Structures are given as structure tokens and as C-alpha cells.
């Protein structure tokens, strides 16, 4: 099992009201003050599981900058700075570097370069294999460069088309111990058939993006069927309210880099 010692998070900014939204989960605007409280609760919950948190200051220039999972992909051996194709998010890749440099030496830091694009929400690690979603945010060239980098460290990777919405991890999550949460569509993907899959009911789609932190699974508030399933697999669970982030398509994994 992956053992995380650190997370990097970034406080939400007031400009999050202008964050990008597909309307996939809600048409409402987030309430900044509530988001601040929810963010703090998220960080404290992860800290309560024995993980150290580096919490970065809010960045008003980038409405979606609290979603630090997207501008970088981190693992024990290296960090990869990604390259968002969305103009309002692309500059986050520069802003995350100082935090990354606190943990990684220069020779451990790599970059996805144009014409390659990628966001971390499309990258899912299963043991030593990365599944990389090909989406509106991550293209084939980005996935090719990613493969070249991670293969230096003994990882493999393959691509999975994302056709339902934003990122791969909105539709499939690996919970460890061979367990996966999937959408009905991801349930059909042959690469995932070797896993013990739970098809999350359509009305609970947001709960796919649950997050295993060192054996305990954080589950978004309000999704009883998925919660009961995760409990039945034997995981201790903690329910976390991320409703304000959900309004701009942000879920649990998006709010941290974990390593
Ligand atoms: C965006 O559309 O970029 C943000 N509003 C949401 C990003 C969510 N990130 C993630 O799932 N990793």
C-alpha cells in the first residue's frame, strides 16, 4: 500500500467563484467563506491520519489554484510539472514549483512541454502502473512524455480515453487492495476488468473521487450507497464535506498532492 508522509495543498481564493465549471455536478457558484472552512477541515482530516501538510497561500490570479493536484504529478522518486491547456490554469505550473522544490532536488523535477498537455486529475497510480486519461486536458503527446519520464523510475503507463467529463479520476478511483470505484462506462473498460469494481450509481457519481490516505478512505458527504460499499470492503472511513469545491468540479483528490 502507498504510504503518504506529506501533502501539499493550497487555500482557495476569492476568485474561485470564476473557477471553470462544466456544470457536471452543479450550476451554483461556490461560497468562498464556506470553501475556506471546508478546505481547513480537509487538511486537518488528512493531518489526523499522520500526514504532514504544507498549505500554500491563496493565489487570486488563478481561480482554480486550490486544485493543486493538476499542475503536478508526484511520486516518491520524482515530480512532474504538467502543462494545462486551459489558459486560466496554465500559469499554476510556475506557482507550484517552489513548493515542489522543498521536497525534490532539481534533477528529480521534470516537465511536460508543449505540444504535450496534462493535468494531474487524469493520472491514476495502481501499484507501479499509471493509467493516464486522454481528456480535454491531457493529450497523447503529454501521455507520451509522461511515460518517458516515469519509465526511468521503473513505472509503466497506459492511456484510457475519458469521454464522460473532466478528468479520469472523476470516473475511476483505485482504493488499493485491488478495489476500484467506477462509473458504468469505466466498468466496461477492459483494462479495469482484473479489479474488484463497484459501479457507483449515477446519482452518486461525485463519490467516485474518494481518497485513500494510508488505509483510511475519505468519502465526500452525502453519498450513502458508496459510503456503505467502502465500509463493507473493510476500510475505516471519514466523511468530508467538499460541496463548495464540487460546484466547480473539484473533488477530494484535486485538493492535494500526496507523497
Ligand atoms: C477545472 O475545471 O480545472 C477546475 N474547476 C476543477 C479541477 C478539478 N481537478 C481535479 O479533478 N484534479
PDB file of C-alpha atoms and ligand atoms in Angstrom:
ATOM      1  CA  UNK A   1       0.000   0.000   0.000  1.00  0.00           C
ATOM      2  CA  UNK A   2       1.101   3.554  -0.736  1.00  0.00           C
ATOM      3  CA  UNK A   3       2.186   5.323   2.440  1.00  0.00           C
ATOM      4  CA  UNK A   4       1.918   9.096   2.306  1.00  0.00           C
ATOM      5  CA  UNK A   5       4.040  11.243   4.573  1.00  0.00           C
ATOM      6  CA  UNK A   6       3.274  14.655   3.087  1.00  0.00           C
ATOM      7  CA  UNK A   7       0.638  16.603   1.266  1.00  0.00           C
ATOM      8  CA  UNK A   8       0.802  19.962  -0.457  1.00  0.00           C
ATOM      9  CA  UNK A   9      -2.469  21.926  -0.548  1.00  0.00           C
ATOM     10  CA  UNK A  10      -3.352  25.498  -1.473  1.00  0.00           C
ATOM     11  CA  UNK A  11      -6.022  27.617   0.193  1.00  0.00           C
ATOM     12  CA  UNK A  12      -8.940  28.576  -2.056  1.00  0.00           C
ATOM     13  CA  UNK A  13      -9.021  32.172  -3.306  1.00  0.00           C
ATOM     14  CA  UNK A  14     -11.959  34.574  -3.527  1.00  0.00           C
ATOM     15  CA  UNK A  15     -11.709  34.357  -7.320  1.00  0.00           C
ATOM     16  CA  UNK A  16     -12.759  30.675  -7.084  1.00  0.00           C
ATOM     17  CA  UNK A  17     -16.223  31.975  -7.989  1.00  0.00           C
ATOM     18  CA  UNK A  18     -14.812  32.317 -11.503  1.00  0.00           C
ATOM     19  CA  UNK A  19     -13.406  28.767 -11.469  1.00  0.00           C
ATOM     20  CA  UNK A  20     -14.047  26.641 -14.544  1.00  0.00           C
ATOM     21  CA  UNK A  21     -17.173  24.514 -14.331  1.00  0.00           C
ATOM     22  CA  UNK A  22     -18.643  22.006 -16.743  1.00  0.00           C
ATOM     23  CA  UNK A  23     -21.884  22.081 -14.730  1.00  0.00           C
ATOM     24  CA  UNK A  24     -21.348  18.323 -14.341  1.00  0.00           C
ATOM     25  CA  UNK A  25     -22.191  18.451 -10.613  1.00  0.00           C
ATOM     26  CA  UNK A  26     -23.863  21.833 -10.060  1.00  0.00           C
ATOM     27  CA  UNK A  27     -24.821  25.136 -11.687  1.00  0.00           C
ATOM     28  CA  UNK A  28     -24.301  27.139  -8.478  1.00  0.00           C
ATOM     29  CA  UNK A  29     -21.370  29.377  -7.615  1.00  0.00           C
ATOM     30  CA  UNK A  30     -19.217  28.385  -4.641  1.00  0.00           C
ATOM     31  CA  UNK A  31     -19.461  30.375  -1.397  1.00  0.00           C
ATOM     32  CA  UNK A  32     -15.887  31.424  -0.608  1.00  0.00           C
ATOM     33  CA  UNK A  33     -16.197  31.539   3.197  1.00  0.00           C
ATOM     34  CA  UNK A  34     -17.661  28.046   3.311  1.00  0.00           C
ATOM     35  CA  UNK A  35     -14.952  26.786   0.979  1.00  0.00           C
ATOM     36  CA  UNK A  36     -12.270  28.130   3.332  1.00  0.00           C
ATOM     37  CA  UNK A  37     -13.782  26.160   6.231  1.00  0.00           C
ATOM     38  CA  UNK A  38     -14.185  23.016   4.161  1.00  0.00           C
ATOM     39  CA  UNK A  39     -10.609  23.284   2.961  1.00  0.00           C
ATOM     40  CA  UNK A  40      -9.339  23.571   6.506  1.00  0.00           C
ATOM     41  CA  UNK A  41     -11.391  20.548   7.542  1.00  0.00           C
ATOM     42  CA  UNK A  42      -9.965  18.583   4.592  1.00  0.00           C
ATOM     43  CA  UNK A  43      -6.380  19.417   5.558  1.00  0.00           C
ATOM     44  CA  UNK A  44      -6.969  18.691   9.247  1.00  0.00           C
ATOM     45  CA  UNK A  45      -8.567  15.356   8.430  1.00  0.00           C
ATOM     46  CA  UNK A  46      -5.512  14.293   6.452  1.00  0.00           C
ATOM     47  CA  UNK A  47      -3.197  15.560   9.207  1.00  0.00           C
ATOM     48  CA  UNK A  48      -5.151  13.475  11.724  1.00  0.00           C
ATOM     49  CA  UNK A  49      -4.016  10.431   9.731  1.00  0.00           C
ATOM     50  CA  UNK A  50      -0.368  11.175  10.477  1.00  0.00           C
ATOM     51  CA  UNK A  51       0.455  13.135   7.320  1.00  0.00           C
ATOM     52  CA  UNK A  52       2.307  16.472   7.316  1.00  0.00           C
ATOM     53  CA  UNK A  53       0.633  19.264   5.350  1.00  0.00           C
ATOM     54  CA  UNK A  54       2.266  22.174   3.567  1.00  0.00           C
ATOM     55  CA  UNK A  55      -0.569  24.628   2.979  1.00  0.00           C
ATOM     56  CA  UNK A  56       0.236  27.325   0.431  1.00  0.00           C
ATOM     57  CA  UNK A  57      -1.284  30.805   0.366  1.00  0.00           C
ATOM     58  CA  UNK A  58      -4.269  31.514  -1.847  1.00  0.00           C
ATOM     59  CA  UNK A  59      -3.493  32.810  -5.333  1.00  0.00           C
ATOM     60  CA  UNK A  60      -6.090  35.292  -6.536  1.00  0.00           C
ATOM     61  CA  UNK A  61      -4.689  35.361 -10.109  1.00  0.00           C
ATOM     62  CA  UNK A  62      -5.687  31.720 -10.595  1.00  0.00           C
ATOM     63  CA  UNK A  63      -9.329  30.928  -9.718  1.00  0.00           C
ATOM     64  CA  UNK A  64      -8.768  27.148  -9.745  1.00  0.00           C
ATOM     65  CA  UNK A  65      -5.395  27.163  -7.969  1.00  0.00           C
ATOM     66  CA  UNK A  66      -6.648  25.303  -4.871  1.00  0.00           C
ATOM     67  CA  UNK A  67      -6.784  22.219  -7.112  1.00  0.00           C
ATOM     68  CA  UNK A  68      -3.059  21.550  -6.722  1.00  0.00           C
ATOM     69  CA  UNK A  69      -3.379  18.001  -7.991  1.00  0.00           C
ATOM     70  CA  UNK A  70      -3.499  19.327 -11.550  1.00  0.00           C
ATOM     71  CA  UNK A  71      -0.254  21.325 -12.045  1.00  0.00           C
ATOM     72  CA  UNK A  72       1.984  18.464 -10.858  1.00  0.00           C
ATOM     73  CA  UNK A  73       2.168  14.693 -10.538  1.00  0.00           C
ATOM     74  CA  UNK A  74       4.280  13.495  -7.640  1.00  0.00           C
ATOM     75  CA  UNK A  75       5.687  10.159  -6.557  1.00  0.00           C
ATOM     76  CA  UNK A  76       8.472   9.142  -4.208  1.00  0.00           C
ATOM     77  CA  UNK A  77      11.153   9.296  -6.885  1.00  0.00           C
ATOM     78  CA  UNK A  78      10.250  12.445  -8.814  1.00  0.00           C
ATOM     79  CA  UNK A  79       7.803  15.250  -9.520  1.00  0.00           C
ATOM     80  CA  UNK A  80       6.421  16.081 -12.956  1.00  0.00           C
ATOM     81  CA  UNK A  81       5.195  19.594 -13.605  1.00  0.00           C
ATOM     82  CA  UNK A  82       2.285  19.359 -16.018  1.00  0.00           C
ATOM     83  CA  UNK A  83       1.010  21.706 -18.718  1.00  0.00           C
ATOM     84  CA  UNK A  84      -2.675  22.620 -18.621  1.00  0.00           C
ATOM     85  CA  UNK A  85      -4.209  23.570 -21.980  1.00  0.00           C
ATOM     86  CA  UNK A  86      -6.615  25.931 -20.171  1.00  0.00           C
ATOM     87  CA  UNK A  87      -5.277  29.467 -20.230  1.00  0.00           C
ATOM     88  CA  UNK A  88      -6.643  30.341 -16.805  1.00  0.00           C
ATOM     89  CA  UNK A  89      -4.846  27.349 -15.273  1.00  0.00           C
ATOM     90  CA  UNK A  90      -1.588  27.083 -17.212  1.00  0.00           C
ATOM     91  CA  UNK A  91       0.343  29.547 -15.011  1.00  0.00           C
ATOM     92  CA  UNK A  92      -0.275  27.384 -11.937  1.00  0.00           C
ATOM     93  CA  UNK A  93       2.599  25.220 -13.155  1.00  0.00           C
ATOM     94  CA  UNK A  94       5.048  28.004 -12.255  1.00  0.00           C
ATOM     95  CA  UNK A  95       3.407  28.716  -8.908  1.00  0.00           C
ATOM     96  CA  UNK A  96       3.668  25.117  -7.676  1.00  0.00           C
ATOM     97  CA  UNK A  97       7.423  24.790  -8.335  1.00  0.00           C
ATOM     98  CA  UNK A  98       8.710  26.492  -5.139  1.00  0.00           C
ATOM     99  CA  UNK A  99       6.656  24.065  -3.034  1.00  0.00           C
ATOM    100  CA  UNK A 100       7.868  21.089  -5.069  1.00  0.00           C
ATOM    101  CA  UNK A 101      11.461  22.234  -4.614  1.00  0.00           C
ATOM    102  CA  UNK A 102      11.103  21.933  -0.845  1.00  0.00           C
ATOM    103  CA  UNK A 103      10.841  18.166  -1.299  1.00  0.00           C
ATOM    104  CA  UNK A 104      12.600  17.327  -4.579  1.00  0.00           C
ATOM    105  CA  UNK A 105      16.098  18.079  -5.905  1.00  0.00           C
ATOM    106  CA  UNK A 106      16.363  19.785  -9.312  1.00  0.00           C
ATOM    107  CA  UNK A 107      17.289  16.507 -11.034  1.00  0.00           C
ATOM    108  CA  UNK A 108      14.087  14.914  -9.693  1.00  0.00           C
ATOM    109  CA  UNK A 109      11.844  17.546 -11.281  1.00  0.00           C
ATOM    110  CA  UNK A 110      10.563  17.013 -14.846  1.00  0.00           C
ATOM    111  CA  UNK A 111       8.193  18.933 -17.117  1.00  0.00           C
ATOM    112  CA  UNK A 112       5.520  18.130 -19.675  1.00  0.00           C
ATOM    113  CA  UNK A 113       6.236  20.503 -22.556  1.00  0.00           C
ATOM    114  CA  UNK A 114       4.052  21.818 -25.414  1.00  0.00           C
ATOM    115  CA  UNK A 115       2.568  20.440 -27.586  1.00  0.00           C
ATOM    116  CA  UNK A 116       2.087  17.976 -24.740  1.00  0.00           C
ATOM    117  CA  UNK A 117      -0.693  18.829 -22.284  1.00  0.00           C
ATOM    118  CA  UNK A 118      -1.597  17.199 -18.991  1.00  0.00           C
ATOM    119  CA  UNK A 119      -3.359  17.761 -15.690  1.00  0.00           C
ATOM    120  CA  UNK A 120      -2.801  15.556 -12.659  1.00  0.00           C
ATOM    121  CA  UNK A 121      -6.510  14.753 -12.328  1.00  0.00           C
ATOM    122  CA  UNK A 122      -6.006  12.477 -15.329  1.00  0.00           C
ATOM    123  CA  UNK A 123      -3.273  10.408 -13.694  1.00  0.00           C
ATOM    124  CA  UNK A 124      -4.101   7.377 -11.544  1.00  0.00           C
ATOM    125  CA  UNK A 125      -1.454   5.154  -9.976  1.00  0.00           C
ATOM    126  CA  UNK A 126      -2.081   1.454  -9.384  1.00  0.00           C
ATOM    127  CA  UNK A 127       0.942  -0.160  -7.739  1.00  0.00           C
ATOM    128  CA  UNK A 128       3.725   0.661 -10.272  1.00  0.00           C
ATOM    129  CA  UNK A 129       1.440   1.384 -13.217  1.00  0.00           C
ATOM    130  CA  UNK A 130      -0.042   4.738 -14.174  1.00  0.00           C
ATOM    131  CA  UNK A 131      -3.342   4.973 -16.041  1.00  0.00           C
ATOM    132  CA  UNK A 132      -3.382   8.276 -17.901  1.00  0.00           C
ATOM    133  CA  UNK A 133      -6.718   9.672 -19.061  1.00  0.00           C
ATOM    134  CA  UNK A 134      -6.839  11.204 -22.528  1.00  0.00           C
ATOM    135  CA  UNK A 135      -9.228  14.086 -21.983  1.00  0.00           C
ATOM    136  CA  UNK A 136      -9.772  17.730 -22.890  1.00  0.00           C
ATOM    137  CA  UNK A 137      -6.869  18.467 -20.535  1.00  0.00           C
ATOM    138  CA  UNK A 138      -4.388  15.665 -21.299  1.00  0.00           C
ATOM    139  CA  UNK A 139      -3.346  14.755 -24.824  1.00  0.00           C
ATOM    140  CA  UNK A 140      -1.443  11.857 -26.384  1.00  0.00           C
ATOM    141  CA  UNK A 141       1.807  13.799 -26.537  1.00  0.00           C
ATOM    142  CA  UNK A 142       1.513  14.673 -22.841  1.00  0.00           C
ATOM    143  CA  UNK A 143       0.924  10.999 -22.053  1.00  0.00           C
ATOM    144  CA  UNK A 144       3.914  10.022 -24.226  1.00  0.00           C
ATOM    145  CA  UNK A 145       6.251  12.423 -22.431  1.00  0.00           C
ATOM    146  CA  UNK A 146       4.873  11.245 -19.078  1.00  0.00           C
ATOM    147  CA  UNK A 147       5.602   7.628 -20.000  1.00  0.00           C
ATOM    148  CA  UNK A 148       9.159   8.503 -20.980  1.00  0.00           C
ATOM    149  CA  UNK A 149       9.752  10.170 -17.588  1.00  0.00           C
ATOM    150  CA  UNK A 150       8.168   7.574 -15.302  1.00  0.00           C
ATOM    151  CA  UNK A 151       9.777   4.652 -17.102  1.00  0.00           C
ATOM    152  CA  UNK A 152      13.165   5.951 -15.862  1.00  0.00           C
ATOM    153  CA  UNK A 153      11.936   5.091 -12.363  1.00  0.00           C
ATOM    154  CA  UNK A 154      10.542   1.615 -13.030  1.00  0.00           C
ATOM    155  CA  UNK A 155       6.912   2.622 -13.610  1.00  0.00           C
ATOM    156  CA  UNK A 156       4.783   1.739 -16.630  1.00  0.00           C
ATOM    157  CA  UNK A 157       1.858   3.685 -18.048  1.00  0.00           C
ATOM    158  CA  UNK A 158      -1.013   3.307 -20.480  1.00  0.00           C
ATOM    159  CA  UNK A 159      -3.817   5.553 -21.678  1.00  0.00           C
ATOM    160  CA  UNK A 160      -7.581   5.420 -21.125  1.00  0.00           C
ATOM    161  CA  UNK A 161      -9.992   7.648 -23.086  1.00  0.00           C
ATOM    162  CA  UNK A 162     -12.083   9.974 -20.883  1.00  0.00           C
ATOM    163  CA  UNK A 163     -15.379  10.628 -22.651  1.00  0.00           C
ATOM    164  CA  UNK A 164     -17.772  11.459 -19.804  1.00  0.00           C
ATOM    165  CA  UNK A 165     -16.428  14.726 -18.422  1.00  0.00           C
ATOM    166  CA  UNK A 166     -13.391  16.421 -16.928  1.00  0.00           C
ATOM    167  CA  UNK A 167     -10.689  14.063 -15.605  1.00  0.00           C
ATOM    168  CA  UNK A 168     -10.029  10.319 -15.440  1.00  0.00           C
ATOM    169  CA  UNK A 169     -10.262  10.259 -11.647  1.00  0.00           C
ATOM    170  CA  UNK A 170     -13.797  11.665 -11.741  1.00  0.00           C
ATOM    171  CA  UNK A 171     -14.833   8.319 -13.212  1.00  0.00           C
ATOM    172  CA  UNK A 172     -12.458   5.742 -11.745  1.00  0.00           C
ATOM    173  CA  UNK A 173     -10.544   5.593  -8.487  1.00  0.00           C
ATOM    174  CA  UNK A 174      -8.215   2.917  -7.187  1.00  0.00           C
ATOM    175  CA  UNK A 175      -8.776   2.355  -3.472  1.00  0.00           C
ATOM    176  CA  UNK A 176      -5.805  -0.040  -3.073  1.00  0.00           C
ATOM    177  CA  UNK A 177      -6.171  -3.778  -2.282  1.00  0.00           C
ATOM    178  CA  UNK A 178      -7.403  -4.400  -5.857  1.00  0.00           C
ATOM    179  CA  UNK A 179     -10.576  -2.346  -5.176  1.00  0.00           C
ATOM    180  CA  UNK A 180     -11.890   0.269  -7.587  1.00  0.00           C
ATOM    181  CA  UNK A 181     -14.835   2.638  -7.758  1.00  0.00           C
ATOM    182  CA  UNK A 182     -16.005   3.121 -11.343  1.00  0.00           C
ATOM    183  CA  UNK A 183     -18.704   4.795 -13.424  1.00  0.00           C
ATOM    184  CA  UNK A 184     -20.887   2.492 -15.531  1.00  0.00           C
ATOM    185  CA  UNK A 185     -18.805   3.462 -18.563  1.00  0.00           C
ATOM    186  CA  UNK A 186     -15.431   2.837 -16.906  1.00  0.00           C
ATOM    187  CA  UNK A 187     -16.792  -0.529 -15.782  1.00  0.00           C
ATOM    188  CA  UNK A 188     -16.707  -1.543 -19.452  1.00  0.00           C
ATOM    189  CA  UNK A 189     -13.040  -0.669 -19.924  1.00  0.00           C
ATOM    190  CA  UNK A 190     -11.184  -3.993 -20.417  1.00  0.00           C
ATOM    191  CA  UNK A 191      -8.034  -2.734 -18.626  1.00  0.00           C
ATOM    192  CA  UNK A 192     -10.036  -2.475 -15.392  1.00  0.00           C
ATOM    193  CA  UNK A 193     -11.640  -5.920 -15.515  1.00  0.00           C
ATOM    194  CA  UNK A 194      -8.946  -7.503 -13.353  1.00  0.00           C
ATOM    195  CA  UNK A 195     -10.017  -5.271 -10.432  1.00  0.00           C
ATOM    196  CA  UNK A 196     -12.784  -5.701  -7.877  1.00  0.00           C
ATOM    197  CA  UNK A 197     -15.063  -2.938  -9.179  1.00  0.00           C
ATOM    198  CA  UNK A 198     -18.014  -1.177  -7.583  1.00  0.00           C
ATOM    199  CA  UNK A 199     -20.167   0.667 -10.091  1.00  0.00           C
ATOM    200  CA  UNK A 200     -21.157   3.865  -8.344  1.00  0.00           C
ATOM    201  CA  UNK A 201     -24.821   4.738  -9.030  1.00  0.00           C
ATOM    202  CA  UNK A 202     -25.213   7.684 -11.429  1.00  0.00           C
ATOM    203  CA  UNK A 203     -26.705   9.919  -8.736  1.00  0.00           C
ATOM    204  CA  UNK A 204     -23.582   9.335  -6.607  1.00  0.00           C
ATOM    205  CA  UNK A 205     -21.040   9.944  -9.378  1.00  0.00           C
ATOM    206  CA  UNK A 206     -19.188  12.594  -7.339  1.00  0.00           C
ATOM    207  CA  UNK A 207     -18.374   9.967  -4.688  1.00  0.00           C
ATOM    208  CA  UNK A 208     -16.156   8.017  -7.091  1.00  0.00           C
ATOM    209  CA  UNK A 209     -13.465  10.510  -6.218  1.00  0.00           C
ATOM    210  CA  UNK A 210     -12.933   9.161  -2.709  1.00  0.00           C
ATOM    211  CA  UNK A 211      -9.424   9.197  -1.338  1.00  0.00           C
ATOM    212  CA  UNK A 212      -7.424   6.529   0.470  1.00  0.00           C
ATOM    213  CA  UNK A 213      -4.960   8.087   2.880  1.00  0.00           C
ATOM    214  CA  UNK A 214      -2.811   5.400   4.467  1.00  0.00           C
ATOM    215  CA  UNK A 215      -5.648   2.890   4.746  1.00  0.00           C
ATOM    216  CA  UNK A 216      -8.476   5.232   5.747  1.00  0.00           C
ATOM    217  CA  UNK A 217     -10.836   6.319   2.978  1.00  0.00           C
ATOM    218  CA  UNK A 218     -12.106   9.898   2.860  1.00  0.00           C
ATOM    219  CA  UNK A 219     -15.557   9.942   1.249  1.00  0.00           C
ATOM    220  CA  UNK A 220     -17.462  13.084   0.215  1.00  0.00           C
ATOM    221  CA  UNK A 221     -20.529  13.829   2.340  1.00  0.00           C
ATOM    222  CA  UNK A 222     -23.955  12.791   1.106  1.00  0.00           C
ATOM    223  CA  UNK A 223     -23.367   9.554  -0.800  1.00  0.00           C
ATOM    224  CA  UNK A 224     -24.679   6.743   1.384  1.00  0.00           C
ATOM    225  CA  UNK A 225     -24.546   3.870  -1.121  1.00  0.00           C
ATOM    226  CA  UNK A 226     -20.905   4.449  -1.980  1.00  0.00           C
ATOM    227  CA  UNK A 227     -20.069   5.034   1.684  1.00  0.00           C
ATOM    228  CA  UNK A 228     -21.694   1.747   2.701  1.00  0.00           C
ATOM    229  CA  UNK A 229     -19.866  -0.092  -0.043  1.00  0.00           C
ATOM    230  CA  UNK A 230     -16.482   1.288   1.012  1.00  0.00           C
ATOM    231  CA  UNK A 231     -17.244   0.336   4.633  1.00  0.00           C
ATOM    232  CA  UNK A 232     -18.242  -3.167   3.535  1.00  0.00           C
ATOM    233  CA  UNK A 233     -14.803  -3.570   1.971  1.00  0.00           C
ATOM    234  CA  UNK A 234     -13.400  -3.135   5.486  1.00  0.00           C
ATOM    235  CA  UNK A 235     -11.924   0.361   5.230  1.00  0.00           C
ATOM    236  CA  UNK A 236     -12.225   2.837   8.069  1.00  0.00           C
ATOM    237  CA  UNK A 237     -13.929   5.877   6.525  1.00  0.00           C
ATOM    238  CA  UNK A 238     -14.111   9.601   7.259  1.00  0.00           C
ATOM    239  CA  UNK A 239     -16.822  11.694   5.628  1.00  0.00           C
ATOM    240  CA  UNK A 240     -15.646  15.093   4.382  1.00  0.00           C
ATOM    241  CA  UNK A 241     -17.787  17.949   3.063  1.00  0.00           C
ATOM    242  CA  UNK A 242     -16.376  19.424  -0.161  1.00  0.00           C
ATOM    243  CA  UNK A 243     -19.674  20.788  -1.518  1.00  0.00           C
ATOM    244  CA  UNK A 244     -18.298  24.229  -2.370  1.00  0.00           C
ATOM    245  CA  UNK A 245     -15.495  22.739  -4.479  1.00  0.00           C
ATOM    246  CA  UNK A 246     -17.924  20.370  -6.146  1.00  0.00           C
ATOM    247  CA  UNK A 247     -19.688  23.419  -7.642  1.00  0.00           C
ATOM    248  CA  UNK A 248     -16.603  23.985  -9.808  1.00  0.00           C
ATOM    249  CA  UNK A 249     -15.915  20.295 -10.471  1.00  0.00           C
ATOM    250  CA  UNK A 250     -13.392  19.890  -7.648  1.00  0.00           C
ATOM    251  CA  UNK A 251     -13.388  16.746  -5.577  1.00  0.00           C
ATOM    252  CA  UNK A 252     -11.240  15.140  -2.868  1.00  0.00           C
ATOM    253  CA  UNK A 253      -8.115  14.152  -4.779  1.00  0.00           C
ATOM    254  CA  UNK A 254      -7.915  17.533  -6.573  1.00  0.00           C
ATOM    255  CA  UNK A 255      -7.219  19.373  -3.350  1.00  0.00           C
ATOM    256  CA  UNK A 256      -3.812  17.852  -2.584  1.00  0.00           C
ATOM    257  CA  UNK A 257      -0.578  16.441  -3.883  1.00  0.00           C
ATOM    258  CA  UNK A 258       0.262  13.353  -1.842  1.00  0.00           C
ATOM    259  CA  UNK A 259       3.620  11.656  -1.475  1.00  0.00           C
TER     260      UNK A 259
HETATM  261  C1  LIG B   1     -11.121  22.895 -13.525  1.00  0.00           C
HETATM  262  O1  LIG B   1     -12.038  22.779 -14.321  1.00  0.00           O
HETATM  263  O2  LIG B   1      -9.951  22.885 -13.893  1.00  0.00           O
HETATM  264  C2  LIG B   1     -11.434  23.071 -12.054  1.00  0.00           C
HETATM  265  N1  LIG B   1     -12.595  23.865 -11.917  1.00  0.00           N
HETATM  266  C3  LIG B   1     -11.619  21.714 -11.366  1.00  0.00           C
HETATM  267  C4  LIG B   1     -10.365  20.913 -11.307  1.00  0.00           C
HETATM  268  C5  LIG B   1     -10.542  19.632 -10.588  1.00  0.00           C
HETATM  269  N2  LIG B   1      -9.317  18.922 -10.508  1.00  0.00           N
HETATM  270  C6  LIG B   1      -9.192  17.616 -10.443  1.00  0.00           C
HETATM  271  O3  LIG B   1     -10.168  16.886 -10.567  1.00  0.00           O
HETATM  272  N3  LIG B   1      -7.982  17.110 -10.323  1.00  0.00           N
END
